[in-house]
Short mmCIF file of C-alpha atoms and ligand atoms in Angstrom, two decimals:
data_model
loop_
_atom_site.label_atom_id
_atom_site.label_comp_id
_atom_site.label_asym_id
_atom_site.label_seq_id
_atom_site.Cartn_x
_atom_site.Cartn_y
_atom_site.Cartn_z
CA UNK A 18 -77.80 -110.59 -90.43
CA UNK A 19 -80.63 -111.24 -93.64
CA UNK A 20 -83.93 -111.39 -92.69
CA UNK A 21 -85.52 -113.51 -94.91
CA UNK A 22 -88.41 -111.17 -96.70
CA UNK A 23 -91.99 -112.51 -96.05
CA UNK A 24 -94.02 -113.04 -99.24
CA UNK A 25 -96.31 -109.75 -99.05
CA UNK A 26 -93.12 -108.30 -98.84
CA UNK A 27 -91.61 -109.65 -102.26
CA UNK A 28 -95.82 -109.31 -103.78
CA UNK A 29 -95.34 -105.88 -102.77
CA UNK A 30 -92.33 -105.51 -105.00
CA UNK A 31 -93.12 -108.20 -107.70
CA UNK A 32 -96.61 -107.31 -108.72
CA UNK A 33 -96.85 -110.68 -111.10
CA UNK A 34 -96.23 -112.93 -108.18
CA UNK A 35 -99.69 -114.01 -107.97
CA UNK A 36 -99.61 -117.79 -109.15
CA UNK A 37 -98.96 -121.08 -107.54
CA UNK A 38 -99.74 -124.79 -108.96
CA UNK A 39 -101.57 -127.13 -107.42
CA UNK A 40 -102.82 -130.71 -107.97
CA UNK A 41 -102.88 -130.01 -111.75
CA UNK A 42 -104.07 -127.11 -111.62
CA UNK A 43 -102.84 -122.74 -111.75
CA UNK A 44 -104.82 -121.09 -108.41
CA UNK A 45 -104.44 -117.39 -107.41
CA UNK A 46 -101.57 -117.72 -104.81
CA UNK A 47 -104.52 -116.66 -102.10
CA UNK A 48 -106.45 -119.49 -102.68
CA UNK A 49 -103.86 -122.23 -102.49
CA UNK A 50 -104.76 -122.88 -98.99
CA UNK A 51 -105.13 -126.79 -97.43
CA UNK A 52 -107.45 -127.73 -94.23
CA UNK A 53 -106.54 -127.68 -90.65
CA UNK A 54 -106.59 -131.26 -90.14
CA UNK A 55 -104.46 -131.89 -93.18
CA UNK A 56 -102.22 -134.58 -92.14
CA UNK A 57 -99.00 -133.61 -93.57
CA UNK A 58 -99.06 -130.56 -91.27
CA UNK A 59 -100.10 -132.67 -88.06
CA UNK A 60 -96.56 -135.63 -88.76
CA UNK A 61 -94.57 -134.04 -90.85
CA UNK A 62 -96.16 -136.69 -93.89
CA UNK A 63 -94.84 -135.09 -96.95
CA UNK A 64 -91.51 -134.75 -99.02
CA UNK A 65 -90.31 -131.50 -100.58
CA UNK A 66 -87.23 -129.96 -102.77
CA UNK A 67 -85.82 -126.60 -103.07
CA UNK A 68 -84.74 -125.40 -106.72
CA UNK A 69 -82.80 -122.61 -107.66
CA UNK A 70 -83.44 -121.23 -111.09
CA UNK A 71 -80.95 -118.49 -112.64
CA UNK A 72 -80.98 -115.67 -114.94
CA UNK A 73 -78.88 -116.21 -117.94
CA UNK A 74 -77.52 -115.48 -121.05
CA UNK A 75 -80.12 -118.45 -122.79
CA UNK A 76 -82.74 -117.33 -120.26
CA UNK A 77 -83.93 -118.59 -117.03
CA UNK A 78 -82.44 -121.83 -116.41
CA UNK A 79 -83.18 -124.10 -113.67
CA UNK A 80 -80.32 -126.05 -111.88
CA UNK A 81 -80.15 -129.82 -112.10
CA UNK A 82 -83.75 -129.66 -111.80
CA UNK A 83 -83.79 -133.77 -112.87
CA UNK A 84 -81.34 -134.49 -109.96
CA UNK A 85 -83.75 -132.49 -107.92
CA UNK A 86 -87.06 -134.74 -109.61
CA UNK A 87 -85.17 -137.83 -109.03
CA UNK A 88 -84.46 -136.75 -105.17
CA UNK A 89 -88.02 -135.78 -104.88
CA UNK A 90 -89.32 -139.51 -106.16
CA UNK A 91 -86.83 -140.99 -104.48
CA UNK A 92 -87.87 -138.90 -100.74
CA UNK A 93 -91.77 -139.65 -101.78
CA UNK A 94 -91.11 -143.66 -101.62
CA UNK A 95 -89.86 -143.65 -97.82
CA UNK A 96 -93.50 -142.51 -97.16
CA UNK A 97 -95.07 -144.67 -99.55
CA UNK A 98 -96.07 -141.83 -101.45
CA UNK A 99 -97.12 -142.24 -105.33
CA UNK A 100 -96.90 -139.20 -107.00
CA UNK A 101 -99.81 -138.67 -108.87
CA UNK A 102 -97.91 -137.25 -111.75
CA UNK A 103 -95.16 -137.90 -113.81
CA UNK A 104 -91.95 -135.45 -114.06
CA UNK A 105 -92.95 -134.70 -117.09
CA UNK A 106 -95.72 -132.52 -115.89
CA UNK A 107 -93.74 -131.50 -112.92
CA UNK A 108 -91.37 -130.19 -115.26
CA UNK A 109 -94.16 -128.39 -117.85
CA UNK A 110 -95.86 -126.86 -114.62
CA UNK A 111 -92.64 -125.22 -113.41
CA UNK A 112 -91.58 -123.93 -116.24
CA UNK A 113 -95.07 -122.65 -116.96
CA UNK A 114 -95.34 -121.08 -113.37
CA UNK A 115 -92.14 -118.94 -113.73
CA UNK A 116 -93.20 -117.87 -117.23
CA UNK A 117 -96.88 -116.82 -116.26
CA UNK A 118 -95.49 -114.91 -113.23
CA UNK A 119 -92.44 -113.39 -115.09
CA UNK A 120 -89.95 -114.73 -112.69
CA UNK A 121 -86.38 -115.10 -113.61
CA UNK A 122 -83.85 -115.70 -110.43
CA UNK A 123 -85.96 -117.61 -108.64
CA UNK A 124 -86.22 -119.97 -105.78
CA UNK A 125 -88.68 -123.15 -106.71
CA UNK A 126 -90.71 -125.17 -103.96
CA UNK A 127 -92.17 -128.69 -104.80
CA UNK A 128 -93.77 -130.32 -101.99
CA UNK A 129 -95.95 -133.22 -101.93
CA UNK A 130 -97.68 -134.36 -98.75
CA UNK A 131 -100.59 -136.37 -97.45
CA UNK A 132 -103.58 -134.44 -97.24
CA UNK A 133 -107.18 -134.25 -95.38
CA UNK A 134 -108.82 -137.59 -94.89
CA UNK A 135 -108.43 -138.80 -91.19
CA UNK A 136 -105.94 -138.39 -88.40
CA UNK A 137 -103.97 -141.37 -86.87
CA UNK A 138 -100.45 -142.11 -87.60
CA UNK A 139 -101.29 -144.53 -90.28
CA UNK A 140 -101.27 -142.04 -93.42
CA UNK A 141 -103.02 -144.58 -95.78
CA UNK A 142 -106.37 -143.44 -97.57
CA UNK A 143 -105.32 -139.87 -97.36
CA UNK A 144 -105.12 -137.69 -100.55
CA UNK A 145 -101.67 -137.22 -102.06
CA UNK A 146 -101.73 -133.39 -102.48
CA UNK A 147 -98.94 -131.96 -104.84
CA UNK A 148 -97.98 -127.83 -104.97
CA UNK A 149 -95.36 -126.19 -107.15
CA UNK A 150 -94.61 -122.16 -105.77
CA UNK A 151 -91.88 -120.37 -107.15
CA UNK A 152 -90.21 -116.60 -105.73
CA UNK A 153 -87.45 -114.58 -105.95
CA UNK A 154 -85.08 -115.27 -103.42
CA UNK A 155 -81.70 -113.67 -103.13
CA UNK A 156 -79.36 -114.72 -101.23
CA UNK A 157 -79.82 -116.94 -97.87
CA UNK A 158 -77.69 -116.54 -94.73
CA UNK A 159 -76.96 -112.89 -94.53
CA UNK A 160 -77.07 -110.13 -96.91
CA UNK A 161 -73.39 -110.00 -97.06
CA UNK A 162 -72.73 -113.91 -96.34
CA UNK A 163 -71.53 -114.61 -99.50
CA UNK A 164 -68.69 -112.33 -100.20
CA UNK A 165 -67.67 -111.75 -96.79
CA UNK A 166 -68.59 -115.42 -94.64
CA UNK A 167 -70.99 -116.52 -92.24
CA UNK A 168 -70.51 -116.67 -88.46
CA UNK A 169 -71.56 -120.12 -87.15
CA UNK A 170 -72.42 -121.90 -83.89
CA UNK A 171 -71.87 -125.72 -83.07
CA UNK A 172 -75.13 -127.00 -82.12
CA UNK A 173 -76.22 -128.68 -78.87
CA UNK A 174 -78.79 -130.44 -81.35
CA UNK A 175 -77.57 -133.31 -82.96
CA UNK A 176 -78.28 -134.61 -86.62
CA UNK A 177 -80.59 -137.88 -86.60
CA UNK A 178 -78.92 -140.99 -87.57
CA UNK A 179 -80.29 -143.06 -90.78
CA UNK A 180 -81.78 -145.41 -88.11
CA UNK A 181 -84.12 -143.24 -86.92
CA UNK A 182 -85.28 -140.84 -89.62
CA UNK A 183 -84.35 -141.78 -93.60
CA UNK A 184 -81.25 -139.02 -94.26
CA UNK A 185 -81.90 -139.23 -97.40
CA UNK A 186 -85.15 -138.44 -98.02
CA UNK A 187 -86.31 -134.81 -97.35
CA UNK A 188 -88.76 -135.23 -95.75
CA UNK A 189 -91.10 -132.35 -93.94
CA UNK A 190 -91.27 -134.13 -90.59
CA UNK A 191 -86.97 -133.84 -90.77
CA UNK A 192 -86.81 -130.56 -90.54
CA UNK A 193 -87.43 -130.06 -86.80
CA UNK A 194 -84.34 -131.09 -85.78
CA UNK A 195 -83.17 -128.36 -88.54
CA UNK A 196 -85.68 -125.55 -87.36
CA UNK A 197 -84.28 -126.29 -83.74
CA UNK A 198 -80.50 -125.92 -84.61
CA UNK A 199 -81.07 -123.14 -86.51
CA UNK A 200 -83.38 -121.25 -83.92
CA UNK A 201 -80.53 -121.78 -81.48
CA UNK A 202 -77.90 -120.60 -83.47
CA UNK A 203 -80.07 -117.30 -84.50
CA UNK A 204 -80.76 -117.07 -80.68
CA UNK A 205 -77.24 -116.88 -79.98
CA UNK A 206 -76.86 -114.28 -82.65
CA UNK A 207 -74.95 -116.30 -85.00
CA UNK A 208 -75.99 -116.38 -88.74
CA UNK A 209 -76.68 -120.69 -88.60
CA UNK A 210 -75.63 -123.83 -87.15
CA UNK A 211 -73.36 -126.30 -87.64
CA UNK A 212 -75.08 -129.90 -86.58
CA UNK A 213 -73.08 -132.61 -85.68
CA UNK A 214 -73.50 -136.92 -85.83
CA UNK A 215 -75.22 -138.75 -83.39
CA UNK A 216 -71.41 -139.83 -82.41
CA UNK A 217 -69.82 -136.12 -82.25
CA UNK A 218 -68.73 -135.55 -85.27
CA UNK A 219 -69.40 -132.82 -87.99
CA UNK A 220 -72.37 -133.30 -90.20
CA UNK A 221 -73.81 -130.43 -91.92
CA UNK A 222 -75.38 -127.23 -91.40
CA UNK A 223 -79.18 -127.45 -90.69
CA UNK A 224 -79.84 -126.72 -94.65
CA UNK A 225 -76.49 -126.78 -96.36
CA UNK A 226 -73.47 -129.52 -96.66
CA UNK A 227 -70.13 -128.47 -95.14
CA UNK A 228 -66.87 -128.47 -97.03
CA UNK A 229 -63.59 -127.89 -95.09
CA UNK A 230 -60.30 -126.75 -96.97
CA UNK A 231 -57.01 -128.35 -95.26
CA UNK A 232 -53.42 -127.95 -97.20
CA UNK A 233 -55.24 -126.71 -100.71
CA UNK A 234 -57.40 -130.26 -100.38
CA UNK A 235 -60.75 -129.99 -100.16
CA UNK A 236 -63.05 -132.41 -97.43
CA UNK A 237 -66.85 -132.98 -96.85
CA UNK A 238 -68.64 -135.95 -94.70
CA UNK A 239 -69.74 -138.92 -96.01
CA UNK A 240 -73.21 -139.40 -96.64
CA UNK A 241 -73.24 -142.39 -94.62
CA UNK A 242 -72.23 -139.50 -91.73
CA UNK A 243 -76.27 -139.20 -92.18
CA UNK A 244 -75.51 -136.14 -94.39
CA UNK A 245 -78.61 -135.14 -96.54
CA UNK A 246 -77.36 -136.22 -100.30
CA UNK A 247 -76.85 -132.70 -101.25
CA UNK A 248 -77.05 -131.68 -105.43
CA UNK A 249 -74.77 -128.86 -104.70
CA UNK A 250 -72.60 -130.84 -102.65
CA UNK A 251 -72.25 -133.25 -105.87
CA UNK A 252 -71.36 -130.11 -108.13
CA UNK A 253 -69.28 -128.84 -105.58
CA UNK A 254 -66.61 -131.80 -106.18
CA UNK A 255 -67.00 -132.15 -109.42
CA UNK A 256 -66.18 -128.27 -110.16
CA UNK A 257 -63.19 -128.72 -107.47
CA UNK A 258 -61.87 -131.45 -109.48
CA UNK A 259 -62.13 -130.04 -112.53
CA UNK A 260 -60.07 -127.24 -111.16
CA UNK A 261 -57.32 -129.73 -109.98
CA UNK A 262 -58.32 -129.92 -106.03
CA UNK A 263 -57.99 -132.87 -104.61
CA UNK A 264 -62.21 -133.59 -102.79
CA UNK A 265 -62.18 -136.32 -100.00
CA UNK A 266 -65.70 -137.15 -99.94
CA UNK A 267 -66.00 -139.72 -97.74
CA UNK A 268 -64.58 -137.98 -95.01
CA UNK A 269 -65.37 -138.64 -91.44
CA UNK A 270 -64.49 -134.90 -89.81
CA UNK A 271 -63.67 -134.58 -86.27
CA UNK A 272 -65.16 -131.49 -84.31
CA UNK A 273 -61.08 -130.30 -83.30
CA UNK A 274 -60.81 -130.04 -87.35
CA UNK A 275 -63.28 -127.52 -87.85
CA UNK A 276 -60.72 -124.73 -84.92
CA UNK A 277 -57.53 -125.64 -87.34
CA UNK A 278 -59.42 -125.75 -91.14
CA UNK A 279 -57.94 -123.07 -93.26
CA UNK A 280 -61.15 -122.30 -94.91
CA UNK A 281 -64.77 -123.81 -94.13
CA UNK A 282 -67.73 -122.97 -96.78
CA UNK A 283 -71.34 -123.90 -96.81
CA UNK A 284 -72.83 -125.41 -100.02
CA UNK A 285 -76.40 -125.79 -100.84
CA UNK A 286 -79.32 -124.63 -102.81
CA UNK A 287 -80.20 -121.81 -100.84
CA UNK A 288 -76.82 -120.80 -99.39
CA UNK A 289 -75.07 -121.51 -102.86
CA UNK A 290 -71.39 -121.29 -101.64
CA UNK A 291 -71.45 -119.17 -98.68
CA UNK A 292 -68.15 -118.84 -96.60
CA UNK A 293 -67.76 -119.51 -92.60
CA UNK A 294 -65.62 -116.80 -91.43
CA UNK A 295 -66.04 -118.07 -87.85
CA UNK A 296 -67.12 -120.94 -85.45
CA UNK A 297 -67.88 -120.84 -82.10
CA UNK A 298 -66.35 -116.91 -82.27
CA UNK A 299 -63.19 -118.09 -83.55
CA UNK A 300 -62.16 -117.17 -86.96
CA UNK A 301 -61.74 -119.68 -89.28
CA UNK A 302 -58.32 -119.18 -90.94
CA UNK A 303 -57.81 -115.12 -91.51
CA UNK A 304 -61.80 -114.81 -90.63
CA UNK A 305 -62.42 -113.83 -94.43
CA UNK A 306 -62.99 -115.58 -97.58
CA UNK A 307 -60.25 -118.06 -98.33
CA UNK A 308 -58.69 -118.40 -101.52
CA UNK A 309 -59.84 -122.01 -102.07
CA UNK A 310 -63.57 -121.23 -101.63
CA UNK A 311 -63.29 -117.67 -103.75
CA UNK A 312 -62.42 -119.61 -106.45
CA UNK A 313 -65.07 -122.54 -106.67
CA UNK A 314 -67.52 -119.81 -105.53
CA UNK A 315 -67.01 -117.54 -108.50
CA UNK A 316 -66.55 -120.80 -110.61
CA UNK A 317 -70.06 -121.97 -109.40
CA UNK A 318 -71.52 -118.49 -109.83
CA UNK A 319 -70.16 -118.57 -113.51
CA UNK A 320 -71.72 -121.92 -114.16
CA UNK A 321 -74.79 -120.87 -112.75
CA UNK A 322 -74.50 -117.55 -115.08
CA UNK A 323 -73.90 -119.92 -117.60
CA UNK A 324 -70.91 -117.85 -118.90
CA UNK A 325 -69.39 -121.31 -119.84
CA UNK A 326 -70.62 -123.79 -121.95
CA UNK A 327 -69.24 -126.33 -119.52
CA UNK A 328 -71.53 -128.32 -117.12
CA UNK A 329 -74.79 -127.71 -120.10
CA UNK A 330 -76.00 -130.45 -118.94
CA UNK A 331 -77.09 -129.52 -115.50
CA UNK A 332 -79.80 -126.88 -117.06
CA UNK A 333 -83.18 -126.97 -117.36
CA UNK A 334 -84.41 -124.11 -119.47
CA UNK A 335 -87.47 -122.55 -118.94
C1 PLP B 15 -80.08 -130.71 -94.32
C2 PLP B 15 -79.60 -130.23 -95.66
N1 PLP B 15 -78.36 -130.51 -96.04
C3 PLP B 15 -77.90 -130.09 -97.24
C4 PLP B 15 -78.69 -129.38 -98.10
C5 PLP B 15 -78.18 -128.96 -99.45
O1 PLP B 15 -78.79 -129.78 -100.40
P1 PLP B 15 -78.95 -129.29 -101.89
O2 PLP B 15 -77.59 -128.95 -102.37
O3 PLP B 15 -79.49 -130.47 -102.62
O4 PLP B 15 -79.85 -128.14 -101.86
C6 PLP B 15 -79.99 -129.07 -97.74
C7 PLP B 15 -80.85 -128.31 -98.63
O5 PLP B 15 -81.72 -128.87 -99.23
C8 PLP B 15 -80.47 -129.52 -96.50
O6 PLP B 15 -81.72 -129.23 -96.11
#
């Protein structure tokens, strides 16, 4: 199983990671502290995206980092959040963060959240507070996850329906229900979860979208499913199709589906494309990487590489 490296950990290998940006500003990583009674931290009042950027050949290049802007806006409106800048300096800020801290592969956090004013539910008059931090990640569910799968749990935790929480928006405050499934699952001593709909059927995992390979076709739930409105599950069908599979994306996936699927794979920023070798201790297909997701995976990892010219448009370089 990976255990996720804390940060004195990677400083203590990565000398230069010293930097973070916040509300306009470069602060010593130390100092970029917030106060106690910050209300973001008491409701779960802020909005957030995870990045990945990549080593190239052209340099580090940051994936769909407009799609991941655009999210970002988009999550910041359900709270009636203005960002107080434009993506224009979102974008010069990042790029200028992984420069001045000589970051290449990197993982990149934007969160923006309502800060120290009062407490009460009613977030209004509090300080929009906006933070860029960027790291070297690796990769997410277990050292070995993505070449030889992921063993996964179904969870007793069920995804929140649109009614009740926006699905998509990432929002902080939605991640309990993701902290909870995945806590569970670790508990257990599987490597993550995978949640289910409100109504029993299969959603996601608690930080990744789901595909699930039947007869060389590929499937993944609808977002009305309450699925979050995943970038990588967007590049994930159009690379498929582009290879000639056939991507049902508006699937609606009963749980039986998942015991007779001849391959399941995770997709999302921080998993990338990570194979599920098992669920609920029985092996999906022959309980190793199936053919299907080996070949979008090392099709994604070339894109990423940019060893193709194809898919330009999805880079952001730094
Ligand atoms: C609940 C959930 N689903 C799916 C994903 C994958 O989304 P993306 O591909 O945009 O990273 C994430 C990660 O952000 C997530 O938190």
């Amino acid at each position: 199983m990976s255990e996720l490296k804390s940060f004195s950990e990677k400083q203590s290998t990565v000398e230069s990671l010293d930097t973070i940006w916040m509300d306009g500003e470069f602060i010593d990583w130390d100092e970029a502290t917030i106060h106690v009674l910050t209300h973001g931290l008491h409701y779960g009042t802020g909005v957030f995206e995870g990045v990945r950027c990549y080593d190239t050949e052209d340099g580090p290049a940051i994936f769909r980092w407009g799609d991941h802007l655009d999210r970002l806006y988009g999550s910041a409106q359900s709270f009636d959040i203005e960002l107080p800048y434009t993506p224009e300096e979102l974008t010069k800020a990042t790029r200028e963060l992984i420069d001045r801290q000589h970051l290449d592969d990197c993982y990149i956090r934007p969160i923006v959240f309502y800060g120290y004013d009062h407490l009460g539910l009613n977030p209004t008059g509090s300080p929009i507070r906006t933070a860029i931090a960027a790291w070297p990640f690796g990769a997410y569910l277990r050292d070995d996850g993505l070449e030889n799968g992921v063993d996964v749990t179904v969870s007793n935790w069920r995804q929140f329906a649109s009614s009740q929480v926006p699905t998509n928006a990432k929002m902080t405050g939605g991640y309990v229900n993701s902290v909870l499934a995945n806590l569970e699952a670790r508990q257990g001593g599987y490597d993550e979860a995978i949640l289910l709909t409100p109504d029993g059927t299969v959603a996601e995992g608690p930080g990744e979208c789901l595909f699930l390979v039947s007869d060389n076709k590929l499937h993944t739930p609808a977002l009305s499913e309450g699925v979050l409105p995943s970038i990588t599950r967007e590049s994930v069908i159009r690379i498929a199709r582009d290879l000639g599979y056939t991507v049902h994306h508006e699937s609606t996936i009963s749980l039986d589906k998942l015991e007779t699927a001849d391959e399941l794979f995770f997709a999302g920023t921080a998993a990338e494309i990570t194979p599920i070798r098992s669920v609920n201790d029985i092996a999906v297909g022959n309980g190793t990487k199936g053919p299907v997701t080996d070949e979008i995976q090392s099709r994604f990892f070339d894109i990423v590489a940019r060893r193709t010219d194809d898919y330009g448009e999805w880079f952001t370089l730094v």
